[in-house]
């Protein structure tokens, strides 16, 4: 009978796992840059929410190319999270040999990389519909797809950061990341009620910024930890 071979910690995180971890940093940087670019160069063309729906729809249609470019960059930046999931799986498998935490984190991470970026694709569909002659007031209403998609993604986000936080606590590593994960999860859940009341969107946006920074801090911690 052949006994299993246990690789040293330095070998476990070498090569592919470290590359995967760097995707966590890339996700944070690219998401922040994409959000800033959208806020500065694209969203102002949509007018104010208090403007008449027809006027907002016309403004969005006139800037349709900018919106398509912004949506593409937004989708690409969000998809970078998929590259980080390999490191998440490897780290959590070491923290929890049952594989439960790794399974929950990877499953919810896949949903995170899909739900909110998909809002960009749905908005592209709305742009195409308007270009084919649909009522432009409908296009104005489609502006809600991004915040609603973000609010829906919160439920996957809570499972994602929750599973990772439990893994960190099991290994006794980075207690500040564990504590901050709890705060971000709570703010995110309250912000998810944007689906009910738009007045809660600022809290949703704040928790999203915190989540993206948290992922970057986690990736940086794992790279520096080197084990």
PDB file of C-alpha atoms in Angstrom:
ATOM      1  CA  UNK A   1       0.000   0.000   0.000  1.00  0.00           C
ATOM      2  CA  UNK A   2       1.358   3.397  -0.965  1.00  0.00           C
ATOM      3  CA  UNK A   3       1.290   6.109   1.696  1.00  0.00           C
ATOM      4  CA  UNK A   4       0.120   9.578   0.624  1.00  0.00           C
ATOM      5  CA  UNK A   5       2.739  12.219  -0.016  1.00  0.00           C
ATOM      6  CA  UNK A   6       2.297  15.502   1.868  1.00  0.00           C
ATOM      7  CA  UNK A   7       3.730  18.484   0.051  1.00  0.00           C
ATOM      8  CA  UNK A   8       5.378  21.240   2.068  1.00  0.00           C
ATOM      9  CA  UNK A   9       3.346  24.431   2.504  1.00  0.00           C
ATOM     10  CA  UNK A  10       5.713  26.415   0.288  1.00  0.00           C
ATOM     11  CA  UNK A  11       5.071  23.966  -2.561  1.00  0.00           C
ATOM     12  CA  UNK A  12       1.307  23.977  -2.080  1.00  0.00           C
ATOM     13  CA  UNK A  13       1.030  27.722  -2.726  1.00  0.00           C
ATOM     14  CA  UNK A  14       3.673  27.922  -5.446  1.00  0.00           C
ATOM     15  CA  UNK A  15       2.978  28.480  -9.104  1.00  0.00           C
ATOM     16  CA  UNK A  16      -0.710  28.255 -10.055  1.00  0.00           C
ATOM     17  CA  UNK A  17      -2.068  29.104  -6.609  1.00  0.00           C
ATOM     18  CA  UNK A  18       0.001  32.278  -6.349  1.00  0.00           C
ATOM     19  CA  UNK A  19      -1.046  33.217  -9.862  1.00  0.00           C
ATOM     20  CA  UNK A  20      -4.665  32.655  -8.882  1.00  0.00           C
ATOM     21  CA  UNK A  21      -4.162  34.811  -5.787  1.00  0.00           C
ATOM     22  CA  UNK A  22      -2.925  37.683  -7.953  1.00  0.00           C
ATOM     23  CA  UNK A  23      -6.269  37.602  -9.734  1.00  0.00           C
ATOM     24  CA  UNK A  24      -7.780  38.755  -6.453  1.00  0.00           C
ATOM     25  CA  UNK A  25      -5.656  41.899  -6.578  1.00  0.00           C
ATOM     26  CA  UNK A  26      -6.434  42.359 -10.273  1.00  0.00           C
ATOM     27  CA  UNK A  27     -10.161  42.026  -9.538  1.00  0.00           C
ATOM     28  CA  UNK A  28     -10.064  44.770  -6.913  1.00  0.00           C
ATOM     29  CA  UNK A  29      -7.980  47.178  -8.987  1.00  0.00           C
ATOM     30  CA  UNK A  30      -9.954  46.663 -12.201  1.00  0.00           C
ATOM     31  CA  UNK A  31     -13.335  46.830 -10.482  1.00  0.00           C
ATOM     32  CA  UNK A  32     -12.447  50.120  -8.811  1.00  0.00           C
ATOM     33  CA  UNK A  33     -11.111  51.588 -12.056  1.00  0.00           C
ATOM     34  CA  UNK A  34     -14.181  50.408 -13.965  1.00  0.00           C
ATOM     35  CA  UNK A  35     -16.534  51.932 -11.396  1.00  0.00           C
ATOM     36  CA  UNK A  36     -14.669  55.244 -11.458  1.00  0.00           C
ATOM     37  CA  UNK A  37     -14.645  55.306 -15.265  1.00  0.00           C
ATOM     38  CA  UNK A  38     -18.373  54.537 -15.420  1.00  0.00           C
ATOM     39  CA  UNK A  39     -19.154  57.262 -12.877  1.00  0.00           C
ATOM     40  CA  UNK A  40     -17.033  59.877 -14.668  1.00  0.00           C
ATOM     41  CA  UNK A  41     -17.433  59.121 -18.377  1.00  0.00           C
ATOM     42  CA  UNK A  42     -20.657  57.139 -18.837  1.00  0.00           C
ATOM     43  CA  UNK A  43     -23.355  57.569 -16.193  1.00  0.00           C
ATOM     44  CA  UNK A  44     -23.535  61.390 -16.409  1.00  0.00           C
ATOM     45  CA  UNK A  45     -24.942  60.931 -19.923  1.00  0.00           C
ATOM     46  CA  UNK A  46     -27.997  59.259 -18.426  1.00  0.00           C
ATOM     47  CA  UNK A  47     -29.150  62.454 -16.746  1.00  0.00           C
ATOM     48  CA  UNK A  48     -30.668  62.795 -13.285  1.00  0.00           C
ATOM     49  CA  UNK A  49     -33.203  60.281 -11.863  1.00  0.00           C
ATOM     50  CA  UNK A  50     -35.540  63.242 -11.386  1.00  0.00           C
ATOM     51  CA  UNK A  51     -35.555  63.990 -15.130  1.00  0.00           C
ATOM     52  CA  UNK A  52     -38.548  62.833 -17.206  1.00  0.00           C
ATOM     53  CA  UNK A  53     -38.198  59.210 -18.342  1.00  0.00           C
ATOM     54  CA  UNK A  54     -38.355  60.097 -22.037  1.00  0.00           C
ATOM     55  CA  UNK A  55     -35.587  62.671 -21.665  1.00  0.00           C
ATOM     56  CA  UNK A  56     -33.368  60.206 -19.818  1.00  0.00           C
ATOM     57  CA  UNK A  57     -34.016  57.528 -22.399  1.00  0.00           C
ATOM     58  CA  UNK A  58     -33.020  59.871 -25.205  1.00  0.00           C
ATOM     59  CA  UNK A  59     -29.824  60.813 -23.357  1.00  0.00           C
ATOM     60  CA  UNK A  60     -28.855  57.178 -22.877  1.00  0.00           C
ATOM     61  CA  UNK A  61     -29.546  56.356 -26.524  1.00  0.00           C
ATOM     62  CA  UNK A  62     -27.374  59.259 -27.680  1.00  0.00           C
ATOM     63  CA  UNK A  63     -24.506  57.849 -25.587  1.00  0.00           C
ATOM     64  CA  UNK A  64     -25.216  54.216 -26.520  1.00  0.00           C
ATOM     65  CA  UNK A  65     -21.661  53.516 -27.720  1.00  0.00           C
ATOM     66  CA  UNK A  66     -20.185  54.799 -24.459  1.00  0.00           C
ATOM     67  CA  UNK A  67     -22.590  52.614 -22.496  1.00  0.00           C
ATOM     68  CA  UNK A  68     -21.665  49.546 -24.544  1.00  0.00           C
ATOM     69  CA  UNK A  69     -17.949  50.125 -23.967  1.00  0.00           C
ATOM     70  CA  UNK A  70     -18.538  50.761 -20.271  1.00  0.00           C
ATOM     71  CA  UNK A  71     -20.672  47.637 -19.941  1.00  0.00           C
ATOM     72  CA  UNK A  72     -17.990  45.543 -21.645  1.00  0.00           C
ATOM     73  CA  UNK A  73     -15.234  46.822 -19.341  1.00  0.00           C
ATOM     74  CA  UNK A  74     -17.503  46.314 -16.359  1.00  0.00           C
ATOM     75  CA  UNK A  75     -18.260  42.696 -17.322  1.00  0.00           C
ATOM     76  CA  UNK A  76     -14.589  41.902 -17.982  1.00  0.00           C
ATOM     77  CA  UNK A  77     -13.483  43.380 -14.650  1.00  0.00           C
ATOM     78  CA  UNK A  78     -16.104  41.443 -12.699  1.00  0.00           C
ATOM     79  CA  UNK A  79     -15.160  38.172 -14.388  1.00  0.00           C
ATOM     80  CA  UNK A  80     -11.618  38.392 -12.987  1.00  0.00           C
ATOM     81  CA  UNK A  81     -13.009  37.010  -9.732  1.00  0.00           C
ATOM     82  CA  UNK A  82     -13.182  33.611 -11.431  1.00  0.00           C
ATOM     83  CA  UNK A  83      -9.385  33.505 -11.575  1.00  0.00           C
ATOM     84  CA  UNK A  84      -9.201  34.071  -7.812  1.00  0.00           C
ATOM     85  CA  UNK A  85     -11.439  31.127  -6.963  1.00  0.00           C
ATOM     86  CA  UNK A  86      -8.616  28.612  -7.449  1.00  0.00           C
ATOM     87  CA  UNK A  87      -6.656  30.182  -4.604  1.00  0.00           C
ATOM     88  CA  UNK A  88      -9.812  30.375  -2.495  1.00  0.00           C
ATOM     89  CA  UNK A  89     -10.429  26.656  -2.992  1.00  0.00           C
ATOM     90  CA  UNK A  90      -6.814  25.700  -2.220  1.00  0.00           C
ATOM     91  CA  UNK A  91      -6.651  27.827   0.941  1.00  0.00           C
ATOM     92  CA  UNK A  92      -9.987  26.712   2.319  1.00  0.00           C
ATOM     93  CA  UNK A  93      -9.238  23.055   1.639  1.00  0.00           C
ATOM     94  CA  UNK A  94      -6.222  23.420   3.883  1.00  0.00           C
ATOM     95  CA  UNK A  95      -8.281  25.159   6.571  1.00  0.00           C
ATOM     96  CA  UNK A  96     -11.210  22.710   6.374  1.00  0.00           C
ATOM     97  CA  UNK A  97     -10.390  19.192   5.251  1.00  0.00           C
ATOM     98  CA  UNK A  98     -14.089  18.361   4.778  1.00  0.00           C
ATOM     99  CA  UNK A  99     -14.196  20.678   1.770  1.00  0.00           C
ATOM    100  CA  UNK A 100     -17.458  22.294   2.904  1.00  0.00           C
ATOM    101  CA  UNK A 101     -16.069  25.841   3.168  1.00  0.00           C
ATOM    102  CA  UNK A 102     -14.231  25.535  -0.147  1.00  0.00           C
ATOM    103  CA  UNK A 103     -17.371  24.306  -1.903  1.00  0.00           C
ATOM    104  CA  UNK A 104     -19.545  27.101  -0.520  1.00  0.00           C
ATOM    105  CA  UNK A 105     -16.965  29.788  -1.336  1.00  0.00           C
ATOM    106  CA  UNK A 106     -16.339  28.611  -4.900  1.00  0.00           C
ATOM    107  CA  UNK A 107     -20.039  28.125  -5.639  1.00  0.00           C
ATOM    108  CA  UNK A 108     -21.007  31.557  -4.339  1.00  0.00           C
ATOM    109  CA  UNK A 109     -17.958  33.107  -6.023  1.00  0.00           C
ATOM    110  CA  UNK A 110     -19.106  31.790  -9.398  1.00  0.00           C
ATOM    111  CA  UNK A 111     -22.504  33.387  -8.839  1.00  0.00           C
ATOM    112  CA  UNK A 112     -20.818  36.669  -7.849  1.00  0.00           C
ATOM    113  CA  UNK A 113     -18.795  36.665 -11.054  1.00  0.00           C
ATOM    114  CA  UNK A 114     -22.004  36.128 -13.030  1.00  0.00           C
ATOM    115  CA  UNK A 115     -24.919  38.034 -11.469  1.00  0.00           C
ATOM    116  CA  UNK A 116     -23.728  41.636 -11.321  1.00  0.00           C
ATOM    117  CA  UNK A 117     -21.687  41.597 -14.593  1.00  0.00           C
ATOM    118  CA  UNK A 118     -24.730  40.085 -16.307  1.00  0.00           C
ATOM    119  CA  UNK A 119     -26.523  43.371 -15.591  1.00  0.00           C
ATOM    120  CA  UNK A 120     -24.203  44.958 -18.154  1.00  0.00           C
ATOM    121  CA  UNK A 121     -25.205  42.403 -20.769  1.00  0.00           C
ATOM    122  CA  UNK A 122     -28.909  42.946 -20.024  1.00  0.00           C
ATOM    123  CA  UNK A 123     -28.427  46.690 -20.394  1.00  0.00           C
ATOM    124  CA  UNK A 124     -26.861  46.058 -23.811  1.00  0.00           C
ATOM    125  CA  UNK A 125     -30.037  44.185 -24.748  1.00  0.00           C
ATOM    126  CA  UNK A 126     -32.056  47.230 -23.698  1.00  0.00           C
ATOM    127  CA  UNK A 127     -29.848  49.455 -25.865  1.00  0.00           C
ATOM    128  CA  UNK A 128     -30.428  47.186 -28.855  1.00  0.00           C
ATOM    129  CA  UNK A 129     -34.175  47.167 -28.205  1.00  0.00           C
ATOM    130  CA  UNK A 130     -34.248  50.960 -28.120  1.00  0.00           C
ATOM    131  CA  UNK A 131     -32.215  51.157 -31.327  1.00  0.00           C
ATOM    132  CA  UNK A 132     -34.872  49.024 -33.019  1.00  0.00           C
ATOM    133  CA  UNK A 133     -37.523  51.622 -32.196  1.00  0.00           C
ATOM    134  CA  UNK A 134     -38.850  50.709 -28.731  1.00  0.00           C
ATOM    135  CA  UNK A 135     -40.227  53.425 -26.467  1.00  0.00           C
ATOM    136  CA  UNK A 136     -37.221  55.261 -25.014  1.00  0.00           C
ATOM    137  CA  UNK A 137     -38.971  55.539 -21.653  1.00  0.00           C
ATOM    138  CA  UNK A 138     -38.401  51.796 -21.302  1.00  0.00           C
ATOM    139  CA  UNK A 139     -34.674  52.360 -21.834  1.00  0.00           C
ATOM    140  CA  UNK A 140     -34.683  54.870 -18.967  1.00  0.00           C
ATOM    141  CA  UNK A 141     -36.259  52.237 -16.725  1.00  0.00           C
ATOM    142  CA  UNK A 142     -33.511  49.759 -17.600  1.00  0.00           C
ATOM    143  CA  UNK A 143     -31.050  51.933 -15.677  1.00  0.00           C
ATOM    144  CA  UNK A 144     -32.303  50.051 -12.612  1.00  0.00           C
ATOM    145  CA  UNK A 145     -30.830  46.757 -13.833  1.00  0.00           C
ATOM    146  CA  UNK A 146     -27.351  47.546 -12.437  1.00  0.00           C
ATOM    147  CA  UNK A 147     -28.364  48.440  -8.845  1.00  0.00           C
ATOM    148  CA  UNK A 148     -30.956  45.660  -8.769  1.00  0.00           C
ATOM    149  CA  UNK A 149     -28.421  43.132 -10.065  1.00  0.00           C
ATOM    150  CA  UNK A 150     -25.932  44.328  -7.472  1.00  0.00           C
ATOM    151  CA  UNK A 151     -28.519  44.033  -4.693  1.00  0.00           C
ATOM    152  CA  UNK A 152     -29.374  40.478  -5.780  1.00  0.00           C
ATOM    153  CA  UNK A 153     -25.690  39.504  -5.834  1.00  0.00           C
ATOM    154  CA  UNK A 154     -25.395  40.414  -2.146  1.00  0.00           C
ATOM    155  CA  UNK A 155     -26.805  37.052  -1.087  1.00  0.00           C
ATOM    156  CA  UNK A 156     -23.997  35.207  -2.892  1.00  0.00           C
ATOM    157  CA  UNK A 157     -21.499  37.764  -1.534  1.00  0.00           C
ATOM    158  CA  UNK A 158     -22.434  36.985   2.071  1.00  0.00           C
ATOM    159  CA  UNK A 159     -21.823  33.257   1.575  1.00  0.00           C
ATOM    160  CA  UNK A 160     -18.544  33.972  -0.232  1.00  0.00           C
ATOM    161  CA  UNK A 161     -16.946  36.209   2.376  1.00  0.00           C
ATOM    162  CA  UNK A 162     -18.556  34.237   5.204  1.00  0.00           C
ATOM    163  CA  UNK A 163     -16.968  30.948   4.129  1.00  0.00           C
ATOM    164  CA  UNK A 164     -13.558  32.593   3.693  1.00  0.00           C
ATOM    165  CA  UNK A 165     -13.827  34.319   7.075  1.00  0.00           C
ATOM    166  CA  UNK A 166     -14.587  30.991   8.752  1.00  0.00           C
ATOM    167  CA  UNK A 167     -11.546  29.493   7.049  1.00  0.00           C
ATOM    168  CA  UNK A 168      -9.357  32.355   8.268  1.00  0.00           C
ATOM    169  CA  UNK A 169     -10.685  31.968  11.794  1.00  0.00           C
ATOM    170  CA  UNK A 170     -10.010  28.214  11.726  1.00  0.00           C
ATOM    171  CA  UNK A 171      -6.348  28.877  10.915  1.00  0.00           C
ATOM    172  CA  UNK A 172      -6.037  31.796  13.344  1.00  0.00           C
ATOM    173  CA  UNK A 173      -4.923  34.088  10.530  1.00  0.00           C
ATOM    174  CA  UNK A 174      -5.733  37.785   9.954  1.00  0.00           C
ATOM    175  CA  UNK A 175      -8.403  38.360  12.638  1.00  0.00           C
ATOM    176  CA  UNK A 176      -8.942  41.846  11.240  1.00  0.00           C
ATOM    177  CA  UNK A 177     -10.106  40.314   7.969  1.00  0.00           C
ATOM    178  CA  UNK A 178     -12.499  38.081   9.895  1.00  0.00           C
ATOM    179  CA  UNK A 179     -13.980  41.003  11.842  1.00  0.00           C
ATOM    180  CA  UNK A 180     -14.264  43.248   8.799  1.00  0.00           C
ATOM    181  CA  UNK A 181     -15.986  40.438   6.867  1.00  0.00           C
ATOM    182  CA  UNK A 182     -18.757  40.434   9.481  1.00  0.00           C
ATOM    183  CA  UNK A 183     -19.252  44.183   9.173  1.00  0.00           C
ATOM    184  CA  UNK A 184     -19.309  44.045   5.362  1.00  0.00           C
ATOM    185  CA  UNK A 185     -21.769  41.134   5.392  1.00  0.00           C
ATOM    186  CA  UNK A 186     -24.151  43.014   7.701  1.00  0.00           C
ATOM    187  CA  UNK A 187     -23.997  46.232   5.659  1.00  0.00           C
ATOM    188  CA  UNK A 188     -24.463  44.219   2.472  1.00  0.00           C
ATOM    189  CA  UNK A 189     -27.599  42.507   3.749  1.00  0.00           C
ATOM    190  CA  UNK A 190     -29.146  45.822   4.733  1.00  0.00           C
ATOM    191  CA  UNK A 191     -28.137  47.296   1.380  1.00  0.00           C
ATOM    192  CA  UNK A 192     -29.756  44.390  -0.467  1.00  0.00           C
ATOM    193  CA  UNK A 193     -33.100  45.923   0.515  1.00  0.00           C
ATOM    194  CA  UNK A 194     -32.439  48.336  -2.356  1.00  0.00           C
ATOM    195  CA  UNK A 195     -34.672  45.847  -4.171  1.00  0.00           C
ATOM    196  CA  UNK A 196     -37.449  47.197  -1.951  1.00  0.00           C
ATOM    197  CA  UNK A 197     -36.421  50.821  -1.477  1.00  0.00           C
ATOM    198  CA  UNK A 198     -34.007  52.783  -3.642  1.00  0.00           C
ATOM    199  CA  UNK A 199     -33.190  54.971  -0.627  1.00  0.00           C
ATOM    200  CA  UNK A 200     -30.871  52.195   0.611  1.00  0.00           C
ATOM    201  CA  UNK A 201     -28.676  52.239  -2.490  1.00  0.00           C
ATOM    202  CA  UNK A 202     -25.925  54.405  -0.878  1.00  0.00           C
ATOM    203  CA  UNK A 203     -25.483  51.712   1.779  1.00  0.00           C
ATOM    204  CA  UNK A 204     -25.361  49.040  -0.924  1.00  0.00           C
ATOM    205  CA  UNK A 205     -22.712  51.017  -2.813  1.00  0.00           C
ATOM    206  CA  UNK A 206     -20.657  51.521   0.364  1.00  0.00           C
ATOM    207  CA  UNK A 207     -20.761  47.816   1.243  1.00  0.00           C
ATOM    208  CA  UNK A 208     -19.766  46.941  -2.324  1.00  0.00           C
ATOM    209  CA  UNK A 209     -16.728  49.191  -2.122  1.00  0.00           C
ATOM    210  CA  UNK A 210     -15.834  47.565   1.204  1.00  0.00           C
ATOM    211  CA  UNK A 211     -16.233  44.082  -0.291  1.00  0.00           C
ATOM    212  CA  UNK A 212     -13.990  44.836  -3.259  1.00  0.00           C
ATOM    213  CA  UNK A 213     -11.295  46.306  -1.009  1.00  0.00           C
ATOM    214  CA  UNK A 214     -11.669  43.289   1.290  1.00  0.00           C
ATOM    215  CA  UNK A 215     -10.988  40.875  -1.580  1.00  0.00           C
ATOM    216  CA  UNK A 216      -7.857  42.845  -2.488  1.00  0.00           C
ATOM    217  CA  UNK A 217      -6.680  42.889   1.135  1.00  0.00           C
ATOM    218  CA  UNK A 218      -7.302  39.136   1.394  1.00  0.00           C
ATOM    219  CA  UNK A 219      -5.293  38.436  -1.758  1.00  0.00           C
ATOM    220  CA  UNK A 220      -2.463  40.649  -0.508  1.00  0.00           C
ATOM    221  CA  UNK A 221      -2.477  38.859   2.854  1.00  0.00           C
ATOM    222  CA  UNK A 222      -2.279  35.449   1.180  1.00  0.00           C
ATOM    223  CA  UNK A 223       0.569  36.559  -1.066  1.00  0.00           C
ATOM    224  CA  UNK A 224       2.539  37.908   1.883  1.00  0.00           C
ATOM    225  CA  UNK A 225       1.693  34.889   4.038  1.00  0.00           C
ATOM    226  CA  UNK A 226       3.365  32.611   1.488  1.00  0.00           C
ATOM    227  CA  UNK A 227       2.115  29.437   3.136  1.00  0.00           C
TER     228      UNK A 227
END
